[in-house]
Coordinates of C-alpha atoms and ligand atoms in Angstrom, one line a residue:
X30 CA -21.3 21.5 17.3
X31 CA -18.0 19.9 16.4
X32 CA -16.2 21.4 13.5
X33 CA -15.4 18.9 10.4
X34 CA -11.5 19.2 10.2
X35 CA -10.6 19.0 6.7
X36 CA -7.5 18.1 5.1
X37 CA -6.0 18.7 2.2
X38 CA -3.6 15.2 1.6
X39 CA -0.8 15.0 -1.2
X40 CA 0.8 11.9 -2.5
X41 CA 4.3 11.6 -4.6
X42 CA 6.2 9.1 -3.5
X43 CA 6.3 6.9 -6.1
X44 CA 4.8 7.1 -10.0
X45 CA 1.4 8.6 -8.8
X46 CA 0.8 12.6 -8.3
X47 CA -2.2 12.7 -5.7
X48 CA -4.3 15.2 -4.5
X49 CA -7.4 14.4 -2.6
X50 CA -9.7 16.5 0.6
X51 CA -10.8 14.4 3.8
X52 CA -13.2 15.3 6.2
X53 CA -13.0 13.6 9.8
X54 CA -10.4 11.0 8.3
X55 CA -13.0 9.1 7.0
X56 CA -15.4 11.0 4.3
X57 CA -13.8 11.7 0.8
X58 CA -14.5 14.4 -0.6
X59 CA -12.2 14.2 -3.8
X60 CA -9.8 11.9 -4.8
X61 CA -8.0 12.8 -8.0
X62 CA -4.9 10.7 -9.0
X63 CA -2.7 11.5 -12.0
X64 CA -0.7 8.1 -12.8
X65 CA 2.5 7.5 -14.6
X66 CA 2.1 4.3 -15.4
X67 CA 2.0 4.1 -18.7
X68 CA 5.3 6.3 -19.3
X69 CA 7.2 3.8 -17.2
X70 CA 5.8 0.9 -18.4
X71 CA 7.9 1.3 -21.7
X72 CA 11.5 0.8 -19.1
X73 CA 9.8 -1.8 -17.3
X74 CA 9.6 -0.6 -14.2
X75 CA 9.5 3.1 -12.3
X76 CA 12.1 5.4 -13.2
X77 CA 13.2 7.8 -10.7
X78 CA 14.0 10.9 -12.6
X79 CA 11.6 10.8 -15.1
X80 CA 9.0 9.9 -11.8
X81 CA 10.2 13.5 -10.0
X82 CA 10.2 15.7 -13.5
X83 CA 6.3 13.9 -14.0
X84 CA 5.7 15.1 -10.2
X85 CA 6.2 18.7 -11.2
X86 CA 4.9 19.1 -14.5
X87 CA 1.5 17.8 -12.6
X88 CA 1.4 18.5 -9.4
X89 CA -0.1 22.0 -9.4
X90 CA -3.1 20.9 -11.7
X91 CA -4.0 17.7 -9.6
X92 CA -3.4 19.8 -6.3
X93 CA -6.3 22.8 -8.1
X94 CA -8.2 19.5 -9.1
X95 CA -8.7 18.4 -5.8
X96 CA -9.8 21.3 -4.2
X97 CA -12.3 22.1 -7.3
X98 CA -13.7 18.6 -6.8
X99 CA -14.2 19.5 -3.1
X100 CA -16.1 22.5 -3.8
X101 CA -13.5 24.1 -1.8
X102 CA -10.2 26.9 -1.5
X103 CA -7.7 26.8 0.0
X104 CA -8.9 29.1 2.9
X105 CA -11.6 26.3 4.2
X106 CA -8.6 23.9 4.7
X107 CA -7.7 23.3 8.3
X108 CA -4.1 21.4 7.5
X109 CA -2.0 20.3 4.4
X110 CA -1.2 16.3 4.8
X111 CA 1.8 15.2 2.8
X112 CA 3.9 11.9 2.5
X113 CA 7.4 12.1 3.8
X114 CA 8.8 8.9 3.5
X115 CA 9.6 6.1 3.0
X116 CA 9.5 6.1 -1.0
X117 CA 12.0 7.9 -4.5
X118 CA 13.7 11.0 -3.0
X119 CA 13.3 13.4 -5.3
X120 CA 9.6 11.9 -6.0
X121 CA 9.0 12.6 -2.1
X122 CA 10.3 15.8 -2.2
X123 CA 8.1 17.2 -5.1
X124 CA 5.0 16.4 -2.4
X125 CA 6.7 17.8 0.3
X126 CA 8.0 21.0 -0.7
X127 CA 4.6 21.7 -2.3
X128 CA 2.5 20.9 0.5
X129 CA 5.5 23.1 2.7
X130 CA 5.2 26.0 0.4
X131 CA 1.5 26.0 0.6
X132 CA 1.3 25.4 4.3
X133 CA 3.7 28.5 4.8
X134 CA 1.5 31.1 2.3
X135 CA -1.6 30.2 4.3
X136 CA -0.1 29.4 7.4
X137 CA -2.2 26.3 8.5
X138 CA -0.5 23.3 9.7
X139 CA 1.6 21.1 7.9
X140 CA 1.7 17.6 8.7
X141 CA 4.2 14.5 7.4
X142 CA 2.4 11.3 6.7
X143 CA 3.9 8.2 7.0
X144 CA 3.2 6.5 3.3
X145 CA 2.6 3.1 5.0
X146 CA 0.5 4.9 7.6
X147 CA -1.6 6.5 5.0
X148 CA -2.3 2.8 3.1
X149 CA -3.6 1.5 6.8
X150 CA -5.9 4.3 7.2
X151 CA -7.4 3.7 4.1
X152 CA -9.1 1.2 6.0
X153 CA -11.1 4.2 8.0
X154 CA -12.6 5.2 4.7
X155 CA -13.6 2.4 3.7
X156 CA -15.3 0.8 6.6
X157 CA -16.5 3.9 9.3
X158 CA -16.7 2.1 12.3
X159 CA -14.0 0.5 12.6
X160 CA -11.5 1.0 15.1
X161 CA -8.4 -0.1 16.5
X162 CA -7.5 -2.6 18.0
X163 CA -6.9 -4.7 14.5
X164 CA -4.4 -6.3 12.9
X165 CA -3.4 -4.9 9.4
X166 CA -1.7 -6.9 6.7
X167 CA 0.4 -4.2 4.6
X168 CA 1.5 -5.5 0.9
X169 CA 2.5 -3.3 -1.6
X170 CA 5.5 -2.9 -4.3
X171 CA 7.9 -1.8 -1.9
X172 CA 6.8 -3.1 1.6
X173 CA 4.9 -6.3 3.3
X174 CA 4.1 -6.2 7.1
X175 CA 1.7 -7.6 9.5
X176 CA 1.2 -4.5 12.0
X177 CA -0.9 -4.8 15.4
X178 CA -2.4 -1.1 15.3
X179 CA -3.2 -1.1 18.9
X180 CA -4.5 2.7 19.1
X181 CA -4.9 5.3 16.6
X182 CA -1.3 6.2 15.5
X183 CA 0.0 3.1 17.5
X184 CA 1.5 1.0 15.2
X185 CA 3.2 -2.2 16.0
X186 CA 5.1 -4.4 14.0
X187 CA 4.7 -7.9 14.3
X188 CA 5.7 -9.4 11.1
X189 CA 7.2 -8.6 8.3
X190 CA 9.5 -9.5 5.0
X191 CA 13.0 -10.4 4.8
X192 CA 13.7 -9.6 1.5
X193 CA 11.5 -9.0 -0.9
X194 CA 8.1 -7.0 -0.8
X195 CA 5.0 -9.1 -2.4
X196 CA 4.1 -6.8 -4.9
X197 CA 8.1 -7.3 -6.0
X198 CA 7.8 -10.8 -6.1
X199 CA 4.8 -10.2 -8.3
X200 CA 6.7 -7.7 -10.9
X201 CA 9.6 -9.7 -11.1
X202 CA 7.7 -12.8 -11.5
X203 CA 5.7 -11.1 -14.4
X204 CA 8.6 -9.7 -15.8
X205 CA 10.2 -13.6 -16.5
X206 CA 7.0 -14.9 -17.7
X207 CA 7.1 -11.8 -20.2
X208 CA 4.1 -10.0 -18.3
X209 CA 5.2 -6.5 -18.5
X210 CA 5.1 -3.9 -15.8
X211 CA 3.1 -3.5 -13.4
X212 CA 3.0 -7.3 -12.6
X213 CA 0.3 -7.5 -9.9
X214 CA -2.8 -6.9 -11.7
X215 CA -1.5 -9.2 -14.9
X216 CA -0.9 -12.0 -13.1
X217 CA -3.8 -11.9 -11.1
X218 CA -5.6 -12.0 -14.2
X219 CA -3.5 -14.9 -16.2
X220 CA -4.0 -16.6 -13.0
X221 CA -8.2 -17.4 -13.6
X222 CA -6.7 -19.5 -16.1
X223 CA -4.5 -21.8 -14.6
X224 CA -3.7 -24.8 -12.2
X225 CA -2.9 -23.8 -8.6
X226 CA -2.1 -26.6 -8.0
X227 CA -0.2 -28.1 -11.2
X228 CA 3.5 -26.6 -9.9
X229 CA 4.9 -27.2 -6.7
X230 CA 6.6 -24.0 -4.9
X231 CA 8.1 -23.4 -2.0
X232 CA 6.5 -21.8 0.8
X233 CA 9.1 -19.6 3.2
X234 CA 8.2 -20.7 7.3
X235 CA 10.4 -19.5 10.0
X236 CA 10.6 -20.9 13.5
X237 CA 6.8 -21.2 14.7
X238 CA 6.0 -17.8 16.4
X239 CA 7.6 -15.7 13.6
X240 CA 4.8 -13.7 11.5
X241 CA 8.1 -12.9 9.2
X242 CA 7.8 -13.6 5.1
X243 CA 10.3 -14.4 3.0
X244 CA 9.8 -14.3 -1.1
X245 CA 13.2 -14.1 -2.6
X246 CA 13.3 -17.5 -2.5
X247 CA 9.9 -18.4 -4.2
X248 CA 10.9 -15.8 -6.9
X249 CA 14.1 -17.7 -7.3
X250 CA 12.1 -21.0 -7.6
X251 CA 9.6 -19.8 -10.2
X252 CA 13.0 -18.1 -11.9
X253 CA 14.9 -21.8 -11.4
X254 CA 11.6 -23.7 -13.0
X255 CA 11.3 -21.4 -16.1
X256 CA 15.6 -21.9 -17.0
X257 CA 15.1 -25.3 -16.7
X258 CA 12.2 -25.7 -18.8
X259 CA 13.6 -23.7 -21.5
X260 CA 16.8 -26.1 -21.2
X261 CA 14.7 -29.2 -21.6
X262 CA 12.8 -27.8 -24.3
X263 CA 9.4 -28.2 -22.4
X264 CA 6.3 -26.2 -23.1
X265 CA 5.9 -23.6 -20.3
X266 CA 2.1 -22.7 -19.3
X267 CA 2.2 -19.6 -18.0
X268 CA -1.1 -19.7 -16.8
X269 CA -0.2 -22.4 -14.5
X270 CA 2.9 -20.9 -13.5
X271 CA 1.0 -17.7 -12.5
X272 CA -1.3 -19.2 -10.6
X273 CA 1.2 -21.9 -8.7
X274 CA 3.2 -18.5 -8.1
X275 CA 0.4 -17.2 -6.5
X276 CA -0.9 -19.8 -4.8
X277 CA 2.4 -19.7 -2.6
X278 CA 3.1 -16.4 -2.1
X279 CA -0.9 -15.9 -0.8
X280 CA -1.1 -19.2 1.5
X281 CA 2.0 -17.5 3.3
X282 CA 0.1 -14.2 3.6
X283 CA -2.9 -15.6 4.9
X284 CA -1.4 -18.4 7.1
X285 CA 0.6 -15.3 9.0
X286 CA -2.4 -12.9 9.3
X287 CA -4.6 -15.7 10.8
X288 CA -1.7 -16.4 13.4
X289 CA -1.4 -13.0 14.2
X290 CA -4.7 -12.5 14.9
X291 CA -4.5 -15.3 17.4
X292 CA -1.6 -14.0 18.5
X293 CA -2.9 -11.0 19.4
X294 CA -6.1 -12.2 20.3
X295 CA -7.9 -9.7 17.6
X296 CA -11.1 -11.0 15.7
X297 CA -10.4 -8.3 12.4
X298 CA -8.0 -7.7 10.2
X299 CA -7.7 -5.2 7.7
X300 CA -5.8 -5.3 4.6
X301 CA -4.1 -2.7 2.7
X302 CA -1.2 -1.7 0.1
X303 CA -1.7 -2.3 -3.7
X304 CA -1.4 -6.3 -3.7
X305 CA -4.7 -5.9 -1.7
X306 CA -6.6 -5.7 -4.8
X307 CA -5.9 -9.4 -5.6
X308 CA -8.5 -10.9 -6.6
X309 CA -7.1 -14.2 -5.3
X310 CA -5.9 -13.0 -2.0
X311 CA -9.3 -11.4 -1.4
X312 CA -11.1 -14.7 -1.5
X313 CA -8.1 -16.6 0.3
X314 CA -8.8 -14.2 3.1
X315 CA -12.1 -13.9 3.7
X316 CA -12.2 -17.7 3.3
X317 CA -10.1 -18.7 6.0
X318 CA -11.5 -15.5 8.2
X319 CA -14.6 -17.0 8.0
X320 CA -13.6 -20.7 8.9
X321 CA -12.3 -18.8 11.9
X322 CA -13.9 -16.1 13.2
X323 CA -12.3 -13.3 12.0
X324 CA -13.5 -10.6 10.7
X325 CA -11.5 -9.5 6.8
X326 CA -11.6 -5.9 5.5
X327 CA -10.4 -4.3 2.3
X328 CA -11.0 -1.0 0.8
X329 CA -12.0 -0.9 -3.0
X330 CA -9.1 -1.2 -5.2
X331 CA -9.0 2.8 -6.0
X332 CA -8.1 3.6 -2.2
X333 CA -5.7 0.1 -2.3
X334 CA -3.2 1.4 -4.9
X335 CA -1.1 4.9 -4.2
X336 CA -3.6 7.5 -3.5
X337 CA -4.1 10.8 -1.5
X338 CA -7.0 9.9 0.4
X339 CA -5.2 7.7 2.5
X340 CA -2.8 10.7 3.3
X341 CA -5.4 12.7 3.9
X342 CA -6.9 10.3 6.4
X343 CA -3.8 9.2 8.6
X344 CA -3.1 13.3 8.6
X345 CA -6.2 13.4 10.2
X346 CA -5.5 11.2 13.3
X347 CA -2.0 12.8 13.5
X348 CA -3.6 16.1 13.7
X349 CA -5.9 15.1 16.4
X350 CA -2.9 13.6 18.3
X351 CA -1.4 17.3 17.8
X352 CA 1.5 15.6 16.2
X353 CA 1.9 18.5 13.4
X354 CA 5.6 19.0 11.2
X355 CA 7.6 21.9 11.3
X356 CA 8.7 22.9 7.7
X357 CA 11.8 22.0 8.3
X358 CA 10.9 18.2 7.9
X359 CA 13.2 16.9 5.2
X360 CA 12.0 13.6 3.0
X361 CA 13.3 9.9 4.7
X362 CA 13.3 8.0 1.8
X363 CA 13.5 4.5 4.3
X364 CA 11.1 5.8 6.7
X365 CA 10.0 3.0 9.5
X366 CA 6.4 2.2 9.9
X367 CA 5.5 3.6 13.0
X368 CA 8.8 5.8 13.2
X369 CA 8.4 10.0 15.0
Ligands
KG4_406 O1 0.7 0.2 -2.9 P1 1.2 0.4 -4.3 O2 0.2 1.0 -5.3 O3 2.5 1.1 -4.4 C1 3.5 1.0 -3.4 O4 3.4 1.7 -2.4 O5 4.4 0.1 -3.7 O6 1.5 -1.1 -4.7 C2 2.0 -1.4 -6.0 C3 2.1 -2.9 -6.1 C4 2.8 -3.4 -7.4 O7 3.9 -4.3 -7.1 C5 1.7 -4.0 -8.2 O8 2.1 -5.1 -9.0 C6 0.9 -4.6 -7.0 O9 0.9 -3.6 -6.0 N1 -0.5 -4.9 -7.4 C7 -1.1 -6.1 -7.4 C8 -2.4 -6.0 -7.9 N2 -2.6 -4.7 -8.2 C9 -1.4 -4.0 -7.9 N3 -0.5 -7.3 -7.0 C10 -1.3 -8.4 -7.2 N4 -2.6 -8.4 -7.7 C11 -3.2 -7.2 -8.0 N5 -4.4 -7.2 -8.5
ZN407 ZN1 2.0 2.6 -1.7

């Protein structure tokens, strides 16, 4: 009989300390996340220092956590899973060097997990059967890319932004319309309450076959609209802004997975990263998939935001691919999907 491989994933690579234990990449056994939202939300965004100093004061309890959760020791692990990159440096390397040190005292394998790898393999828990081939549409806070995963641990990139990442344009947007930090999930709430349709902005399209976004340029927009109506002295319904915001920034994302699932002639597409808990984008999605033919996944919103499952799960598919780390692996704080 075919042993369960379990893995013991860590997650610090941005304001959430994560510990969690996979089985076969795809069963969860725990899943325990420590967030540090609410100190940063006070500075209006992530601070790097005070993220690594939360890292450490945490990491150890959410790590014992885990494993409690699991029903487990250390000893029934078969590998330590940790991100390396890309994410805050000194955040990554709280992870790192505890998932190095523990790997060396027990001597099982250590593994570095791409953090953009590990939000596509949520996918795998959520829905069990699936398998590649799929297109995956990536949007988080710091990254937004439309990735062909051809294979397990194959991951193409066929799209992706120019400047700013989705979940960005969301903050920053919140942040003008006096939202407050993080924006996503504000906005997506003020949104139920607006017009779509009531302000026009712009929509970024390249040259026909380009899956690329572009959302400086809507930020700027939304940014441009709310100067000017201040100037004139107009009322400013933030409601309807939110939702006009959103409206753009989603048709794009859904226009440009629908093409690349033609493109690649795929019928499923997964989609991952935090902005995947949009309520909006969720329907916009499965909408259009269904006009088409093509099949939309998302995991529930827990394994959508920064989590260790996800680690633990791409560590799994990395281990069976006998791609394992050395200890001398450092942190890449701008390391590229798909990147060895
Ligand atoms: O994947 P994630 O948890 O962290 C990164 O790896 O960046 O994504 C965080 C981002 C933030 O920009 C947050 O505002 C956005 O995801 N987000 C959302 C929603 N929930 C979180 N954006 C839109 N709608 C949401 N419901
Ligand atoms: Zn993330």
């Amino acid at each position: 009989m075919k042993k369960d491989i379990k893995i013991l994933g860590i997650e610090s690579s941005c304001d959430e300390t994560a510990a969690a234990v996979v089985v076969d990449g795809r069963n969860v056994l725990s899943n325990v996340i420590a967030s540090q939202i609410d100190i940063h939300t006070k500075f209006g965004g992530v601070v790097p220092e005070v993220a690594s100093r939360k890292h450490i004061e945490v990491i150890n309890a959410v790590v014992a956590e885990a494993l409690e959760e699991a029903k487990l020791t250390l000893s029934d692990i078969d590998a330590i899973g940790v991100t390396y990159g890309p994410g805050l440096v000194g955040a990554l390397l709280v992870g790192m060097q505890y998932g190095k040190a523990l790997a060396f005292a027990t001597n099982k394998p250590f593994i570095g997990v791409n953090h953009i790898e590990g939000h596509i393999s949520a996918n795998f828990i959520a829905h069990k059967d699936l398998k590649p081939p799929f297109v995956c549409l990536v949007v988080s806070g710091g990254h937004s890319f439309i990735v062909h995963m051809e294979d397990y641990g194959v991951f193409n990139v066929i799209g992706q932004t120019r400047d700013d990442a989705a979940g960005e344009a969301y903050d920053k947007v919140a942040r003008a319309i006096g939202l407050g930090y993080p924006g996503g999930p504000k906005i997506d709430k003020l949104s139920k309450e607006g017009n779509p349709l009531a302000i026009k902005f712009p929509r970024a399209n390249f040259h026909d076959d380009s899956l690329d976004f572009s959302f400086s340029g809507l930020k700027s927009a939304v940014l441009n609209y709310l100067n000017k109506m201040q100037m004139t002295g107009e009322e400013i319904n933030k409601a309807d802004v939110a939702a006009s915001f959103q409206k753009s920034l989603i048709d794009v994302l859904v226009d440009n997975s629908m093409k690349a699932c033609k493109l690649k002639n795929v019928n499923k597409i997964a989609v991952a990263g935090g902005v995947a808990s949009n309520s909006s984008l969720r329907k916009a999605m499965l909408e259009e998939g269904k006009k088409i033919g093509i099949e939309v996944l998302f995991p529930d919103p827990i394994l959508c935001t920064d989590n260790a499952a996800m680690i633990g799960s791409a560590a799994y598919f990395e281990f069976m691919k006998k791609r394992t780390s050395d200890l001398f692996l450092n942190a890449v704080p701008n390391l590229k999907l798909g990147e060895r």
